[in-house]
Each structure stands twice: as C-alpha cells, then as structure tokens.
Amino acid sequence: MAVRAVRGAVQLERDEAGHMREQVEELLTAVLERNGLTTDDLISIWFTATPDLHSDFPAVAARHIGIVDVPLICAQELDIEGAMPRVVRLLAHVETELPKTRIAHVYLGAAAALRKDIAQ
C-alpha cells in the first residue's frame, strides 16, 4: 500500500456556511469516489480557503459526512492579487494501491481552470 496525495478545489458562489458545507462535501465525495477510496484510506486532509471566505471552516463539511477519525487542518490561502476568489482547496493524504499516474485530482466547476494540467 502506497501513500499518495490527492488535490482538489471548488469555487463557492458565496461566503455562506451552508453553501460552503455543501460544496466541500461534494468535493470530498468526488475525491473519494473517483479514486475508489473509503474514509478508512484517509491519512489526513489539509484545507485552504481564500481570504474572502470566513463563514465556516471547510473541515466542518468533512466531519458532517462522517470523516471523524482523520486529522484535518484548515489554513488561509495566500492573498495574491488577481487570484480566483472564494476557493476552497484540499490536499488529502491517502493509502491506496493506485500509482501516481492514476490518481484523480478533482477540480469542480470554475475551479477546473486552476489546474487544467491535472483536473479530471
């Protein structure tokens, strides 16, 4: 079993706690499904949010869908002029048999523009 990193992002339409939870839940679910993972395969997840998001912690969404025994951390993304607004990113460390080339990085909606080279 190898340890792999999976990236993902989603752009929110608005800074609202319920909306953030829905969008981050969708992102987490897509990461798990597209990589054939279960919550038992998760080692840890780092979340970042752009500075214009302050309604809630992205990790709340993970806890809401049952990711309760996995270390989670939230941080603020760099405030770079011209960067896409209202974005939550994640970096999940997982145990999987998938080779690096088969990891599906998930960029939902407008966030796909962030990493056209790896978004699937």
Tab-separated table of N, CA, C and O in Angstrom:
chain	number	residue	atom	x	y	z
A	1	MET	N	0.854	-1.179	0.000
A	1	MET	CA	0.000	0.000	0.000
A	1	MET	C	0.897	1.237	0.000
A	1	MET	O	1.803	1.354	0.802
A	2	ALA	N	0.611	2.147	-0.902
A	2	ALA	CA	1.396	3.377	-1.014
A	2	ALA	C	0.651	4.556	-0.395
A	2	ALA	O	-0.565	4.545	-0.301
A	3	VAL	N	1.409	5.558	0.000
A	3	VAL	CA	0.819	6.821	0.442
A	3	VAL	C	0.852	7.766	-0.753
A	3	VAL	O	1.896	7.946	-1.374
A	4	ARG	N	-0.296	8.337	-1.069
A	4	ARG	CA	-0.418	9.257	-2.199
A	4	ARG	C	-1.085	10.548	-1.728
A	4	ARG	O	-1.793	10.570	-0.721
A	5	ALA	N	-0.887	11.608	-2.495
A	5	ALA	CA	-1.534	12.885	-2.235
A	5	ALA	C	-2.546	13.138	-3.344
A	5	ALA	O	-2.259	12.930	-4.523
A	6	VAL	N	-3.728	13.581	-2.950
A	6	VAL	CA	-4.788	13.904	-3.900
A	6	VAL	C	-5.160	15.360	-3.694
A	6	VAL	O	-5.411	15.794	-2.569
A	7	ARG	N	-5.204	16.112	-4.804
A	7	ARG	CA	-5.554	17.528	-4.725
A	7	ARG	C	-6.965	17.753	-5.223
A	7	ARG	O	-7.496	16.968	-6.007
A	8	GLY	N	-7.535	18.854	-4.784
A	8	GLY	CA	-8.859	19.222	-5.254
A	8	GLY	C	-9.181	20.648	-4.897
A	8	GLY	O	-8.539	21.253	-4.041
A	9	ALA	N	-10.193	21.196	-5.580
A	9	ALA	CA	-10.635	22.557	-5.288
A	9	ALA	C	-12.047	22.756	-5.801
A	9	ALA	O	-12.500	22.067	-6.711
A	10	VAL	N	-12.708	23.735	-5.204
A	10	VAL	CA	-14.033	24.143	-5.641
A	10	VAL	C	-14.159	25.645	-5.398
A	10	VAL	O	-13.643	26.161	-4.403
A	11	GLN	N	-14.824	26.339	-6.330
A	11	GLN	CA	-15.101	27.754	-6.128
A	11	GLN	C	-16.528	27.902	-5.618
A	11	GLN	O	-17.466	27.348	-6.210
A	12	LEU	N	-16.683	28.621	-4.535
A	12	LEU	CA	-18.005	28.867	-3.968
A	12	LEU	C	-18.659	30.060	-4.658
A	12	LEU	O	-17.971	30.976	-5.110
A	13	GLU	N	-19.975	30.029	-4.719
A	13	GLU	CA	-20.722	31.154	-5.288
A	13	GLU	C	-20.838	32.302	-4.294
A	13	GLU	O	-20.943	33.463	-4.693
A	14	ARG	N	-20.829	31.954	-2.997
A	14	ARG	CA	-20.997	32.972	-1.959
A	14	ARG	C	-20.368	32.466	-0.661
A	14	ARG	O	-20.193	31.264	-0.475
A	15	ASP	N	-20.052	33.384	0.212
A	15	ASP	CA	-19.473	33.046	1.510
A	15	ASP	C	-20.604	32.847	2.521
A	15	ASP	O	-21.006	33.776	3.219
A	16	GLU	N	-21.094	31.635	2.567
A	16	GLU	CA	-22.195	31.263	3.455
A	16	GLU	C	-21.911	29.857	3.978
A	16	GLU	O	-21.588	28.956	3.203
A	17	ALA	N	-22.036	29.661	5.278
A	17	ALA	CA	-21.653	28.393	5.902
A	17	ALA	C	-22.333	27.183	5.261
A	17	ALA	O	-21.670	26.183	4.965
A	18	GLY	N	-23.635	27.242	5.064
A	18	GLY	CA	-24.346	26.108	4.472
A	18	GLY	C	-23.884	25.809	3.057
A	18	GLY	O	-23.735	24.649	2.660
A	19	HIS	N	-23.648	26.855	2.280
A	19	HIS	CA	-23.171	26.683	0.906
A	19	HIS	C	-21.764	26.086	0.908
A	19	HIS	O	-21.470	25.180	0.125
A	20	MET	N	-20.896	26.576	1.810
A	20	MET	CA	-19.548	26.017	1.894
A	20	MET	C	-19.619	24.534	2.229
A	20	MET	O	-18.942	23.718	1.604
A	21	ARG	N	-20.442	24.172	3.216
A	21	ARG	CA	-20.545	22.765	3.603
A	21	ARG	C	-20.990	21.905	2.419
A	21	ARG	O	-20.398	20.870	2.147
A	22	GLU	N	-22.006	22.339	1.691
A	22	GLU	CA	-22.494	21.574	0.530
A	22	GLU	C	-21.402	21.385	-0.514
A	22	GLU	O	-21.213	20.281	-1.040
A	23	GLN	N	-20.713	22.474	-0.843
A	23	GLN	CA	-19.702	22.413	-1.900
A	23	GLN	C	-18.492	21.574	-1.492
A	23	GLN	O	-17.963	20.811	-2.298
A	24	VAL	N	-18.056	21.706	-0.256
A	24	VAL	CA	-16.901	20.921	0.206
A	24	VAL	C	-17.288	19.451	0.356
A	24	VAL	O	-16.490	18.567	0.036
A	25	GLU	N	-18.502	19.173	0.792
A	25	GLU	CA	-18.973	17.782	0.832
A	25	GLU	C	-18.949	17.181	-0.565
A	25	GLU	O	-18.517	16.033	-0.749
A	26	GLU	N	-19.416	17.931	-1.557
A	26	GLU	CA	-19.403	17.446	-2.940
A	26	GLU	C	-17.977	17.173	-3.408
A	26	GLU	O	-17.700	16.158	-4.044
A	27	LEU	N	-17.060	18.069	-3.062
A	27	LEU	CA	-15.655	17.890	-3.436
A	27	LEU	C	-15.067	16.645	-2.777
A	27	LEU	O	-14.437	15.812	-3.445
A	28	LEU	N	-15.277	16.495	-1.486
A	28	LEU	CA	-14.750	15.325	-0.770
A	28	LEU	C	-15.330	14.024	-1.318
A	28	LEU	O	-14.597	13.044	-1.517
A	29	THR	N	-16.621	14.011	-1.561
A	29	THR	CA	-17.274	12.813	-2.101
A	29	THR	C	-16.693	12.461	-3.470
A	29	THR	O	-16.406	11.293	-3.751
A	30	ALA	N	-16.475	13.467	-4.312
A	30	ALA	CA	-15.901	13.225	-5.632
A	30	ALA	C	-14.473	12.692	-5.535
A	30	ALA	O	-14.096	11.770	-6.267
A	31	VAL	N	-13.681	13.236	-4.628
A	31	VAL	CA	-12.304	12.751	-4.445
A	31	VAL	C	-12.317	11.278	-4.050
A	31	VAL	O	-11.565	10.467	-4.599
A	32	LEU	N	-13.165	10.918	-3.092
A	32	LEU	CA	-13.241	9.526	-2.651
A	32	LEU	C	-13.721	8.617	-3.783
A	32	LEU	O	-13.097	7.579	-4.067
A	33	GLU	N	-14.816	8.990	-4.430
A	33	GLU	CA	-15.399	8.137	-5.472
A	33	GLU	C	-14.474	7.971	-6.669
A	33	GLU	O	-14.277	6.856	-7.151
A	34	ARG	N	-13.909	9.047	-7.160
A	34	ARG	CA	-13.075	8.983	-8.373
A	34	ARG	C	-11.775	8.231	-8.155
A	34	ARG	O	-11.136	7.796	-9.106
A	35	ASN	N	-11.378	8.076	-6.896
A	35	ASN	CA	-10.144	7.346	-6.599
A	35	ASN	C	-10.408	6.000	-5.937
A	35	ASN	O	-9.469	5.324	-5.521
A	36	GLY	N	-11.680	5.608	-5.849
A	36	GLY	CA	-12.027	4.322	-5.249
A	36	GLY	C	-11.616	4.225	-3.795
A	36	GLY	O	-11.183	3.166	-3.339
A	37	LEU	N	-11.761	5.318	-3.049
A	37	LEU	CA	-11.317	5.377	-1.658
A	37	LEU	C	-12.493	5.322	-0.690
A	37	LEU	O	-13.612	5.682	-1.047
A	38	THR	N	-12.199	4.897	0.527
A	38	THR	CA	-13.155	4.992	1.625
A	38	THR	C	-12.525	5.893	2.693
A	38	THR	O	-11.330	6.225	2.611
A	39	THR	N	-13.295	6.239	3.694
A	39	THR	CA	-12.739	7.084	4.752
A	39	THR	C	-11.600	6.378	5.488
A	39	THR	O	-10.719	7.042	6.031
A	40	ASP	N	-11.594	5.046	5.497
A	40	ASP	CA	-10.501	4.302	6.142
A	40	ASP	C	-9.167	4.485	5.416
A	40	ASP	O	-8.106	4.254	5.999
A	41	ASP	N	-9.215	4.896	4.146
A	41	ASP	CA	-7.993	5.108	3.369
A	41	ASP	C	-7.365	6.475	3.614
A	41	ASP	O	-6.235	6.719	3.207
A	42	LEU	N	-8.099	7.360	4.271
A	42	LEU	CA	-7.612	8.713	4.506
A	42	LEU	C	-6.605	8.754	5.654
A	42	LEU	O	-6.839	8.178	6.711
A	43	ILE	N	-5.506	9.454	5.442
A	43	ILE	CA	-4.498	9.658	6.477
A	43	ILE	C	-4.696	11.036	7.111
A	43	ILE	O	-4.736	11.174	8.327
A	44	SER	N	-4.808	12.061	6.270
A	44	SER	CA	-5.035	13.426	6.737
A	44	SER	C	-5.517	14.275	5.573
A	44	SER	O	-5.339	13.906	4.413
A	45	ILE	N	-6.121	15.415	5.909
A	45	ILE	CA	-6.559	16.351	4.872
A	45	ILE	C	-6.215	17.775	5.313
A	45	ILE	O	-6.537	18.185	6.419
A	46	TRP	N	-5.562	18.498	4.405
A	46	TRP	CA	-5.298	19.930	4.575
A	46	TRP	C	-6.316	20.670	3.724
A	46	TRP	O	-6.481	20.361	2.554
A	47	PHE	N	-6.970	21.642	4.309
A	47	PHE	CA	-7.869	22.521	3.568
A	47	PHE	C	-7.284	23.926	3.598
A	47	PHE	O	-6.755	24.358	4.629
A	48	THR	N	-7.406	24.640	2.479
A	48	THR	CA	-7.119	26.069	2.493
A	48	THR	C	-8.342	26.779	1.913
A	48	THR	O	-9.081	26.219	1.112
A	49	ALA	N	-8.520	28.010	2.337
A	49	ALA	CA	-9.596	28.841	1.820
A	49	ALA	C	-9.008	30.214	1.500
A	49	ALA	O	-8.123	30.698	2.207
A	50	THR	N	-9.503	30.816	0.437
A	50	THR	CA	-9.042	32.152	0.090
A	50	THR	C	-9.475	33.128	1.186
A	50	THR	O	-10.433	32.856	1.917
A	51	PRO	N	-8.769	34.242	1.324
A	51	PRO	CA	-9.033	35.177	2.424
A	51	PRO	C	-10.439	35.778	2.440
A	51	PRO	O	-10.855	36.336	3.456
A	52	ASP	N	-11.174	35.663	1.345
A	52	ASP	CA	-12.526	36.213	1.300
A	52	ASP	C	-13.576	35.246	1.845
A	52	ASP	O	-14.769	35.555	1.856
A	53	LEU	N	-13.151	34.089	2.331
A	53	LEU	CA	-14.071	33.111	2.925
A	53	LEU	C	-13.857	33.078	4.431
A	53	LEU	O	-12.760	32.773	4.906
A	54	HIS	N	-14.892	33.397	5.196
A	54	HIS	CA	-14.781	33.336	6.646
A	54	HIS	C	-16.055	32.893	7.327
A	54	HIS	O	-16.202	33.072	8.529
A	55	SER	N	-16.981	32.304	6.598
A	55	SER	CA	-18.257	31.891	7.205
A	55	SER	C	-18.142	30.603	8.019
A	55	SER	O	-18.938	30.381	8.930
A	56	ASP	N	-17.162	29.754	7.685
A	56	ASP	CA	-17.002	28.497	8.414
A	56	ASP	C	-15.667	27.862	8.050
A	56	ASP	O	-14.982	28.311	7.128
A	57	PHE	N	-15.332	26.799	8.759
A	57	PHE	CA	-14.145	26.008	8.449
A	57	PHE	C	-14.524	24.946	7.419
A	57	PHE	O	-15.530	24.245	7.604
A	58	PRO	N	-13.744	24.757	6.363
A	58	PRO	CA	-14.042	23.681	5.416
A	58	PRO	C	-14.074	22.298	6.067
A	58	PRO	O	-14.827	21.418	5.643
A	59	ALA	N	-13.306	22.102	7.116
A	59	ALA	CA	-13.269	20.803	7.796
A	59	ALA	C	-14.620	20.408	8.379
A	59	ALA	O	-14.888	19.225	8.573
A	60	VAL	N	-15.485	21.381	8.637
A	60	VAL	CA	-16.821	21.071	9.155
A	60	VAL	C	-17.564	20.143	8.196
A	60	VAL	O	-18.264	19.220	8.610
A	61	ALA	N	-17.373	20.364	6.899
A	61	ALA	CA	-18.032	19.514	5.895
A	61	ALA	C	-17.549	18.070	5.989
A	61	ALA	O	-18.340	17.134	5.852
A	62	ALA	N	-16.258	17.891	6.221
A	62	ALA	CA	-15.716	16.536	6.351
A	62	ALA	C	-16.334	15.826	7.545
A	62	ALA	O	-16.735	14.654	7.451
A	63	ARG	N	-16.402	16.513	8.657
A	63	ARG	CA	-16.996	15.909	9.854
A	63	ARG	C	-18.469	15.592	9.615
A	63	ARG	O	-18.971	14.565	10.065
A	64	HIS	N	-19.161	16.458	8.877
A	64	HIS	CA	-20.590	16.286	8.601
A	64	HIS	C	-20.875	15.018	7.801
A	64	HIS	O	-21.927	14.408	7.962
A	65	ILE	N	-19.929	14.611	6.926
A	65	ILE	CA	-20.150	13.394	6.124
A	65	ILE	C	-19.477	12.162	6.735
A	65	ILE	O	-19.349	11.138	6.074
A	66	GLY	N	-19.038	12.264	7.980
A	66	GLY	CA	-18.544	11.090	8.677
A	66	GLY	C	-17.045	10.903	8.724
A	66	GLY	O	-16.562	9.866	9.174
A	67	ILE	N	-16.291	11.870	8.266
A	67	ILE	CA	-14.833	11.787	8.361
A	67	ILE	C	-14.463	12.338	9.734
A	67	ILE	O	-14.182	13.522	9.904
A	68	VAL	N	-14.494	11.450	10.722
A	68	VAL	CA	-14.372	11.893	12.110
A	68	VAL	C	-13.071	11.480	12.786
A	68	VAL	O	-12.678	12.084	13.767
A	69	ASP	N	-12.401	10.465	12.283
A	69	ASP	CA	-11.174	9.996	12.931
A	69	ASP	C	-9.938	10.246	12.073
A	69	ASP	O	-8.955	9.534	12.158
A	70	VAL	N	-10.005	11.286	11.251
A	70	VAL	CA	-8.910	11.660	10.360
A	70	VAL	C	-8.446	13.063	10.758
A	70	VAL	O	-9.273	13.959	10.921
A	71	PRO	N	-7.138	13.263	10.916
A	71	PRO	CA	-6.655	14.609	11.226
A	71	PRO	C	-6.966	15.582	10.074
A	71	PRO	O	-6.675	15.292	8.915
A	72	LEU	N	-7.562	16.718	10.428
A	72	LEU	CA	-7.913	17.755	9.462
A	72	LEU	C	-7.317	19.069	9.932
A	72	LEU	O	-7.226	19.315	11.138
A	73	ILE	N	-6.938	19.908	8.987
A	73	ILE	CA	-6.459	21.240	9.340
A	73	ILE	C	-6.916	22.222	8.271
A	73	ILE	O	-7.020	21.866	7.098
A	74	CYS	N	-7.212	23.428	8.705
A	74	CYS	CA	-7.621	24.499	7.794
A	74	CYS	C	-6.615	25.628	7.884
A	74	CYS	O	-6.118	25.946	8.967
A	75	ALA	N	-6.348	26.245	6.742
A	75	ALA	CA	-5.429	27.383	6.685
A	75	ALA	C	-5.929	28.365	5.641
A	75	ALA	O	-6.761	28.029	4.799
A	76	GLN	N	-5.390	29.570	5.700
A	76	GLN	CA	-5.774	30.576	4.724
A	76	GLN	C	-4.804	30.550	3.557
A	76	GLN	O	-3.583	30.491	3.740
A	77	GLU	N	-5.347	30.598	2.360
A	77	GLU	CA	-4.565	30.663	1.127
A	77	GLU	C	-3.887	32.029	1.039
A	77	GLU	O	-4.364	33.013	1.623
A	78	LEU	N	-2.800	32.122	0.309
A	78	LEU	CA	-2.132	33.410	0.099
A	78	LEU	C	-3.075	34.385	-0.592
A	78	LEU	O	-3.868	33.995	-1.454
A	79	ASP	N	-2.987	35.643	-0.225
A	79	ASP	CA	-3.827	36.689	-0.797
A	79	ASP	C	-3.098	37.304	-1.990
A	79	ASP	O	-2.447	38.344	-1.872
A	80	ILE	N	-3.207	36.644	-3.131
A	80	ILE	CA	-2.499	37.061	-4.335
A	80	ILE	C	-3.444	37.876	-5.228
A	80	ILE	O	-4.555	37.432	-5.522
A	81	GLU	N	-2.981	39.048	-5.636
A	81	GLU	CA	-3.801	39.899	-6.500
A	81	GLU	C	-4.154	39.165	-7.790
A	81	GLU	O	-3.295	38.558	-8.431
A	82	GLY	N	-5.429	39.180	-8.149
A	82	GLY	CA	-5.884	38.541	-9.378
A	82	GLY	C	-6.219	37.066	-9.230
A	82	GLY	O	-6.656	36.434	-10.193
A	83	ALA	N	-6.008	36.490	-8.045
A	83	ALA	CA	-6.315	35.067	-7.840
A	83	ALA	C	-7.826	34.854	-7.849
A	83	ALA	O	-8.606	35.750	-7.545
A	84	MET	N	-8.230	33.638	-8.197
A	84	MET	CA	-9.649	33.299	-8.210
A	84	MET	C	-10.229	33.460	-6.808
A	84	MET	O	-9.660	32.955	-5.841
A	85	PRO	N	-11.354	34.137	-6.671
A	85	PRO	CA	-11.954	34.336	-5.353
A	85	PRO	C	-12.774	33.136	-4.888
A	85	PRO	O	-13.154	32.284	-5.687
A	86	ARG	N	-13.036	33.086	-3.584
A	86	ARG	CA	-13.948	32.122	-2.947
A	86	ARG	C	-13.609	30.664	-3.286
A	86	ARG	O	-14.470	29.888	-3.660
A	87	VAL	N	-12.349	30.308	-3.111
A	87	VAL	CA	-11.905	28.953	-3.446
A	87	VAL	C	-11.491	28.191	-2.185
A	87	VAL	O	-10.752	28.709	-1.351
A	88	VAL	N	-11.983	26.972	-2.077
A	88	VAL	CA	-11.533	26.030	-1.059
A	88	VAL	C	-10.714	24.968	-1.779
A	88	VAL	O	-11.167	24.384	-2.770
A	89	ARG	N	-9.509	24.745	-1.287
A	89	ARG	CA	-8.634	23.717	-1.847
A	89	ARG	C	-8.423	22.637	-0.791
A	89	ARG	O	-8.530	22.893	0.405
A	90	LEU	N	-8.084	21.446	-1.260
A	90	LEU	CA	-7.731	20.388	-0.318
A	90	LEU	C	-6.542	19.602	-0.833
A	90	LEU	O	-6.302	19.518	-2.036
A	91	LEU	N	-5.805	19.066	0.105
A	91	LEU	CA	-4.703	18.145	-0.163
A	91	LEU	C	-4.914	16.988	0.799
A	91	LEU	O	-4.752	17.136	2.009
A	92	ALA	N	-5.338	15.853	0.246
A	92	ALA	CA	-5.617	14.670	1.065
A	92	ALA	C	-4.480	13.676	0.907
A	92	ALA	O	-4.038	13.398	-0.213
A	93	HIS	N	-4.003	13.156	2.028
A	93	HIS	CA	-3.007	12.089	2.021
A	93	HIS	C	-3.765	10.783	2.242
A	93	HIS	O	-4.554	10.681	3.183
A	94	VAL	N	-3.524	9.814	1.357
A	94	VAL	CA	-4.306	8.575	1.370
A	94	VAL	C	-3.405	7.360	1.211
A	94	VAL	O	-2.293	7.455	0.701
A	95	GLU	N	-3.941	6.229	1.653
A	95	GLU	CA	-3.309	4.939	1.373
A	95	GLU	C	-4.077	4.316	0.225
A	95	GLU	O	-5.303	4.201	0.274
A	96	THR	N	-3.347	3.916	-0.817
A	96	THR	CA	-4.001	3.348	-1.991
A	96	THR	C	-3.020	2.487	-2.782
A	96	THR	O	-1.804	2.668	-2.671
A	97	GLU	N	-3.580	1.603	-3.559
A	97	GLU	CA	-2.771	0.800	-4.481
A	97	GLU	C	-2.588	1.516	-5.815
A	97	GLU	O	-1.819	1.062	-6.664
A	98	LEU	N	-3.288	2.623	-6.025
A	98	LEU	CA	-3.183	3.349	-7.284
A	98	LEU	C	-1.785	3.923	-7.482
A	98	LEU	O	-1.227	4.514	-6.551
A	99	PRO	N	-1.226	3.806	-8.698
A	99	PRO	CA	0.034	4.501	-8.972
A	99	PRO	C	-0.235	6.000	-9.084
A	99	PRO	O	-1.378	6.428	-9.303
A	100	LYS	N	0.805	6.810	-8.949
A	100	LYS	CA	0.648	8.267	-9.020
A	100	LYS	C	-0.091	8.705	-10.284
A	100	LYS	O	-0.879	9.650	-10.250
A	101	THR	N	0.182	8.035	-11.379
A	101	THR	CA	-0.408	8.424	-12.663
A	101	THR	C	-1.909	8.174	-12.738
A	101	THR	O	-2.577	8.699	-13.622
A	102	ARG	N	-2.454	7.381	-11.823
A	102	ARG	CA	-3.891	7.074	-11.842
A	102	ARG	C	-4.672	7.845	-10.783
A	102	ARG	O	-5.883	7.691	-10.694
A	103	ILE	N	-4.002	8.663	-10.001
A	103	ILE	CA	-4.705	9.481	-9.005
A	103	ILE	C	-5.552	10.509	-9.737
A	103	ILE	O	-5.080	11.208	-10.637
A	104	ALA	N	-6.825	10.617	-9.358
A	104	ALA	CA	-7.736	11.593	-9.958
A	104	ALA	C	-7.816	12.820	-9.049
A	104	ALA	O	-8.390	12.751	-7.965
A	105	HIS	N	-7.215	13.902	-9.489
A	105	HIS	CA	-7.306	15.170	-8.782
A	105	HIS	C	-8.612	15.823	-9.230
A	105	HIS	O	-8.950	15.798	-10.413
A	106	VAL	N	-9.353	16.390	-8.292
A	106	VAL	CA	-10.722	16.828	-8.579
A	106	VAL	C	-10.840	18.339	-8.415
A	106	VAL	O	-10.682	18.868	-7.313
A	107	TYR	N	-11.151	18.998	-9.508
A	107	TYR	CA	-11.376	20.441	-9.522
A	107	TYR	C	-12.771	20.662	-10.077
A	107	TYR	O	-13.024	20.443	-11.258
A	108	LEU	N	-13.691	21.062	-9.203
A	108	LEU	CA	-15.094	21.183	-9.585
A	108	LEU	C	-15.430	22.578	-10.105
A	108	LEU	O	-14.904	23.575	-9.615
A	109	GLY	N	-16.339	22.616	-11.065
A	109	GLY	CA	-16.840	23.877	-11.591
A	109	GLY	C	-15.737	24.776	-12.106
A	109	GLY	O	-14.795	24.326	-12.763
A	110	ALA	N	-15.841	26.058	-11.791
A	110	ALA	CA	-14.877	27.047	-12.272
A	110	ALA	C	-13.461	26.778	-11.768
A	110	ALA	O	-12.492	27.212	-12.383
A	111	ALA	N	-13.330	26.043	-10.669
A	111	ALA	CA	-12.003	25.745	-10.120
A	111	ALA	C	-11.174	24.874	-11.058
A	111	ALA	O	-9.955	24.804	-10.915
A	112	ALA	N	-11.802	24.235	-12.047
A	112	ALA	CA	-11.048	23.438	-13.023
A	112	ALA	C	-10.022	24.297	-13.748
A	112	ALA	O	-8.983	23.796	-14.187
A	113	ALA	N	-10.268	25.590	-13.851
A	113	ALA	CA	-9.331	26.496	-14.517
A	113	ALA	C	-8.027	26.667	-13.740
A	113	ALA	O	-7.022	27.100	-14.310
A	114	LEU	N	-8.035	26.308	-12.459
A	114	LEU	CA	-6.838	26.462	-11.639
A	114	LEU	C	-5.726	25.507	-12.055
A	114	LEU	O	-4.550	25.847	-11.989
A	115	ARG	N	-6.092	24.297	-12.410
A	115	ARG	CA	-5.092	23.275	-12.758
A	115	ARG	C	-5.576	22.457	-13.935
A	115	ARG	O	-5.889	21.283	-13.821
A	116	LYS	N	-5.615	23.071	-15.102
A	116	LYS	CA	-6.060	22.365	-16.309
A	116	LYS	C	-5.176	21.162	-16.611
A	116	LYS	O	-5.602	20.216	-17.243
A	117	ASP	N	-3.937	21.197	-16.109
A	117	ASP	CA	-3.000	20.113	-16.381
A	117	ASP	C	-3.323	18.836	-15.603
A	117	ASP	O	-2.971	17.744	-16.035
A	118	ILE	N	-4.014	18.961	-14.439
A	118	ILE	CA	-4.309	17.750	-13.669
A	118	ILE	C	-5.773	17.567	-13.332
A	118	ILE	O	-6.151	16.519	-12.812
A	119	ALA	N	-6.604	18.566	-13.599
A	119	ALA	CA	-8.039	18.439	-13.276
A	119	ALA	C	-8.669	17.336	-14.110
A	119	ALA	O	-8.398	17.196	-15.287
A	120	GLN	N	-9.528	16.553	-13.444
A	120	GLN	CA	-10.194	15.450	-14.159
A	120	GLN	C	-11.680	15.528	-13.949
A	120	GLN	O	-12.171	15.967	-12.970
